[in-house]
PDB file of C-alpha atoms in Angstrom:
ATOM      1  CA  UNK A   1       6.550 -22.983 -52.908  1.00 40.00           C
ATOM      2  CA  UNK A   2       6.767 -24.725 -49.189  1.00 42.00           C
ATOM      3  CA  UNK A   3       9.801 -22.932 -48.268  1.00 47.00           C
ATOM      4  CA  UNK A   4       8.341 -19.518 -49.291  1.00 46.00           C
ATOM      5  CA  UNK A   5       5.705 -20.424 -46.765  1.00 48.00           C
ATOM      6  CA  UNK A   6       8.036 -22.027 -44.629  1.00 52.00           C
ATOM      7  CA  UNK A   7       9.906 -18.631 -44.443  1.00 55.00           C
ATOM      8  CA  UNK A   8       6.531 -16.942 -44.009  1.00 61.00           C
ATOM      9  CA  UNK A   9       6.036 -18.629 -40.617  1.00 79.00           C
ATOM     10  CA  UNK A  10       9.229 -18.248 -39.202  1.00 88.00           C
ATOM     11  CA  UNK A  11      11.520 -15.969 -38.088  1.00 94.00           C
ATOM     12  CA  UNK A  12      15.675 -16.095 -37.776  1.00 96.00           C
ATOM     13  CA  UNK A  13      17.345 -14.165 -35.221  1.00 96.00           C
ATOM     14  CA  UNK A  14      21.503 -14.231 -34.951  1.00 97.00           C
ATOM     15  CA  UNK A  15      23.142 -12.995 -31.999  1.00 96.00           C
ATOM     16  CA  UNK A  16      26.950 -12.902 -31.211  1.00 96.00           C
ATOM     17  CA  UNK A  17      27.461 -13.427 -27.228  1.00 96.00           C
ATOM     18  CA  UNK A  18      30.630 -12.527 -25.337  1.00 96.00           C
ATOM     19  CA  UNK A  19      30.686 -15.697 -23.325  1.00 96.00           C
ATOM     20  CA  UNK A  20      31.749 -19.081 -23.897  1.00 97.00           C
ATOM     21  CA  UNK A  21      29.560 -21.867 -25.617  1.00 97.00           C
ATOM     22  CA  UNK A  22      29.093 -24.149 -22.441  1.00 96.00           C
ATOM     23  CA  UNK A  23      27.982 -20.684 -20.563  1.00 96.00           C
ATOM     24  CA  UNK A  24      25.455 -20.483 -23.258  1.00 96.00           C
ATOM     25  CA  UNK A  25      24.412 -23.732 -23.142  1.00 96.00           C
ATOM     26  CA  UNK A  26      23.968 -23.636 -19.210  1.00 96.00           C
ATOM     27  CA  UNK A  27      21.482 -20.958 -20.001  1.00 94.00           C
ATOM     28  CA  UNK A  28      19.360 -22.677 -22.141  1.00 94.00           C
ATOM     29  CA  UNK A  29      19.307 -26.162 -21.299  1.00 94.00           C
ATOM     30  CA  UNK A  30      19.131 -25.835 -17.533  1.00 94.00           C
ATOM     31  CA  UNK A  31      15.419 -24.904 -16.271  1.00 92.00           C
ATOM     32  CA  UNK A  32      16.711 -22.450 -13.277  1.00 92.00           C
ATOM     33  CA  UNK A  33      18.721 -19.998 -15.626  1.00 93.00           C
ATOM     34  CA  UNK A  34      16.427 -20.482 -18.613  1.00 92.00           C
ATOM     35  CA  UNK A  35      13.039 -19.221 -16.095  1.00 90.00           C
ATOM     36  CA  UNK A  36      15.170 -15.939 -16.325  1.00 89.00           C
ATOM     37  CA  UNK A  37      14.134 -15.245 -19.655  1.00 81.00           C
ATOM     38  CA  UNK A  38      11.976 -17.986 -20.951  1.00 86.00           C
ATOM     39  CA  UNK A  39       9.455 -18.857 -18.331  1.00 87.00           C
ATOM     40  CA  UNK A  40       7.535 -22.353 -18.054  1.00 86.00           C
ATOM     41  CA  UNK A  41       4.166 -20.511 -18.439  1.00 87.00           C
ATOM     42  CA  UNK A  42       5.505 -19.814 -22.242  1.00 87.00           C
ATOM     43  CA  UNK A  43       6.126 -23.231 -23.015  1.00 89.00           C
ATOM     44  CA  UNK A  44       3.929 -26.113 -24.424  1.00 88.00           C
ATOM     45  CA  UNK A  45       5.883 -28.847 -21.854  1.00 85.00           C
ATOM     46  CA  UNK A  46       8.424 -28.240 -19.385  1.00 82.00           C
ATOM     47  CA  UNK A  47      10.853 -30.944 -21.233  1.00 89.00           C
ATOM     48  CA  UNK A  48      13.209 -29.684 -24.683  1.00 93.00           C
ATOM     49  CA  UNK A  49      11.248 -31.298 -28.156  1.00 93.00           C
ATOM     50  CA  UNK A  50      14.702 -32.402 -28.999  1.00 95.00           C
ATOM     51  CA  UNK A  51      18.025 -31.903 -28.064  1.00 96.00           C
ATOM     52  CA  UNK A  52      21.721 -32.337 -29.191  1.00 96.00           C
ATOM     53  CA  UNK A  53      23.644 -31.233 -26.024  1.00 96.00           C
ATOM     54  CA  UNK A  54      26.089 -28.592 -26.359  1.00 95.00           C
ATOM     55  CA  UNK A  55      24.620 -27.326 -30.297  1.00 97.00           C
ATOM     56  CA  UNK A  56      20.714 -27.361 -30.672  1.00 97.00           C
ATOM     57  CA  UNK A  57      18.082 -27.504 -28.453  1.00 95.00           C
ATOM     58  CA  UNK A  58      13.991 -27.155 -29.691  1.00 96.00           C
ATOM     59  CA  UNK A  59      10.827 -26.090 -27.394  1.00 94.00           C
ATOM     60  CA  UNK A  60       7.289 -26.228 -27.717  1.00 93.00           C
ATOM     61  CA  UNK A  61       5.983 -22.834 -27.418  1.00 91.00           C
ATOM     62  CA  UNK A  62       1.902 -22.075 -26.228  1.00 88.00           C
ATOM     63  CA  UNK A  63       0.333 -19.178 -26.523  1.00 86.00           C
ATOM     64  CA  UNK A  64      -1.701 -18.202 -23.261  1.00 82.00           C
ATOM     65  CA  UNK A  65      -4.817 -16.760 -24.923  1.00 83.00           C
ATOM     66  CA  UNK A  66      -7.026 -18.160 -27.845  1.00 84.00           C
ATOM     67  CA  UNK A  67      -6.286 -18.772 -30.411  1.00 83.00           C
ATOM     68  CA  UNK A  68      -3.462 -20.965 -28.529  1.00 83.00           C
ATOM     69  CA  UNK A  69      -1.119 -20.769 -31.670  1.00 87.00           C
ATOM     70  CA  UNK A  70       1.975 -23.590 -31.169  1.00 90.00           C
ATOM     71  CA  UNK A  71       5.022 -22.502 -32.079  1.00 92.00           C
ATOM     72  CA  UNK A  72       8.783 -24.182 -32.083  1.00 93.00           C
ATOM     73  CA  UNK A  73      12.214 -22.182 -30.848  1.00 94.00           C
ATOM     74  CA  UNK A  74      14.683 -23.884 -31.865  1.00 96.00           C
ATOM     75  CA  UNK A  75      18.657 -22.600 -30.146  1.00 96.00           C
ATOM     76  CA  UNK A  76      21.400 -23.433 -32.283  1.00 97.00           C
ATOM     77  CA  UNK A  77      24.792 -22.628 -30.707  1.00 97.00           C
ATOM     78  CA  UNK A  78      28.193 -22.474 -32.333  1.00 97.00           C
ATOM     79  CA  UNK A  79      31.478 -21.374 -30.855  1.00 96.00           C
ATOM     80  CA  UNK A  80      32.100 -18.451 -32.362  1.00 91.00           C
ATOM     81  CA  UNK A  81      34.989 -15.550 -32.584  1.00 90.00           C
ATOM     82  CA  UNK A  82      35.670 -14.754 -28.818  1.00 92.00           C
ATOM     83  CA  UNK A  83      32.106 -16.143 -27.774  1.00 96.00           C
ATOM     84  CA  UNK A  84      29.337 -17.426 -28.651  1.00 97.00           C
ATOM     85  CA  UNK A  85      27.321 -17.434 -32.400  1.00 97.00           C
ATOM     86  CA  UNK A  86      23.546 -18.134 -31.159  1.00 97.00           C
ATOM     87  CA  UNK A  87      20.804 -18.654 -33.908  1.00 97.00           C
ATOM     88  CA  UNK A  88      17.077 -18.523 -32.896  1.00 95.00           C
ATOM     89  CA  UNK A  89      14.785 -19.765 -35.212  1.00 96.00           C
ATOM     90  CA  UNK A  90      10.943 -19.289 -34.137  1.00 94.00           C
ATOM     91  CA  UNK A  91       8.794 -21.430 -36.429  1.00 94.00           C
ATOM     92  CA  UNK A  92       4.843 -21.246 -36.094  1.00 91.00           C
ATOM     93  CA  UNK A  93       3.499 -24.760 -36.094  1.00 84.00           C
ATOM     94  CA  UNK A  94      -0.285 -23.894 -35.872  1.00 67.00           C
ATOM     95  CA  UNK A  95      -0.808 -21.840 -39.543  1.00 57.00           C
ATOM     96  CA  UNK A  96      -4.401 -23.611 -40.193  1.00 54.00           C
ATOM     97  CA  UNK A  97      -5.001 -21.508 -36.357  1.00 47.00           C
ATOM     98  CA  UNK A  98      -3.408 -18.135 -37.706  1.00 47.00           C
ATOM     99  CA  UNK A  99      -6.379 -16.900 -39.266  1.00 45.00           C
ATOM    100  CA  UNK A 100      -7.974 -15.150 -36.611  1.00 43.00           C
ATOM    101  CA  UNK A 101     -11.805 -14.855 -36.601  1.00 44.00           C
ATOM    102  CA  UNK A 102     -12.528 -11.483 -35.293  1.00 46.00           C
ATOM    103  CA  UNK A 103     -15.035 -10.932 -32.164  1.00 49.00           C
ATOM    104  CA  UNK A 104     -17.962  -9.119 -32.623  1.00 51.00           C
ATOM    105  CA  UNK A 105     -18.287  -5.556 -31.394  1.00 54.00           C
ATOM    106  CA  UNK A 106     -21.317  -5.624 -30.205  1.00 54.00           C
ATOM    107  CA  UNK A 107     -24.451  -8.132 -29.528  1.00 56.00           C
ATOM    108  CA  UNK A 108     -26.457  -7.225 -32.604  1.00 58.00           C
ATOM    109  CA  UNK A 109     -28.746  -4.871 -30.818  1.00 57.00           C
ATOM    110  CA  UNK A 110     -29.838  -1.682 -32.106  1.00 57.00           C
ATOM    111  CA  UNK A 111     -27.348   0.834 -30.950  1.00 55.00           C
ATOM    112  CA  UNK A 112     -28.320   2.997 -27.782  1.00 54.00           C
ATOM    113  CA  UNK A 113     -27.779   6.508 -28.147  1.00 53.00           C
ATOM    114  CA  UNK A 114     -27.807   8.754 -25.582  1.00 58.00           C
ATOM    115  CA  UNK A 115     -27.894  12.492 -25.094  1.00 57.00           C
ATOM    116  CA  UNK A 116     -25.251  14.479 -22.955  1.00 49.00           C
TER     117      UNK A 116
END
């Protein structure tokens, strides 16, 4: 039953890049190229979760707005046929957080209505 909810809470993305594995690499591990696409202000700490250089590297992941759901990206790189095979896997950490209260519309007041 954990890996149907495991499945649930992530999602699996594989891409097939026209450029060499260390290229790919470069682009995610080093904090100047990754900014291009993955800026600081979407991370949970500036620093990788865990890393195995050249094949996997993980990130904490913040939201910016309540709730403030944590998530983990994890990068898996393998060389691949002419390039690059890159697997994403986006994994929400925070599922007790997911269930989103909603706001109230209004402040309980009788409604005003007004003619035109």
């Amino acid at each position: 039953m954990s890996d149907v909810k495991d499945a649930e809470q992530r999602l699996v993305l594989d891409y097939r890049l026209r450029a060499p594995p260390e290229k790919v690499w470069r682009a995610l591990s080093i904090p100047e190229f990754r900014e291009r696409w993955l800026p600081a202000e979407a991370l949970a700490g500036p620093e990788p979760v865990s890393c195995v250089p050249g094949q996997e590297l993980q990130y904490r992941m913040r939201e910016d707005q309540p709730p403030f759901l944590e998530s983990t990206v994890t990068f898996q790189i393998r060389p691949g046929e002419g390039g690059t095979q890159l697997r994403i896997i986006h994994r929400l950490d925070d599922a007790a957080g997911a269930a989103v209260q909603p706001s109230a519309a209004n402040s309980n007041r009788p409604a005003l209505m007004r003619a035109a």
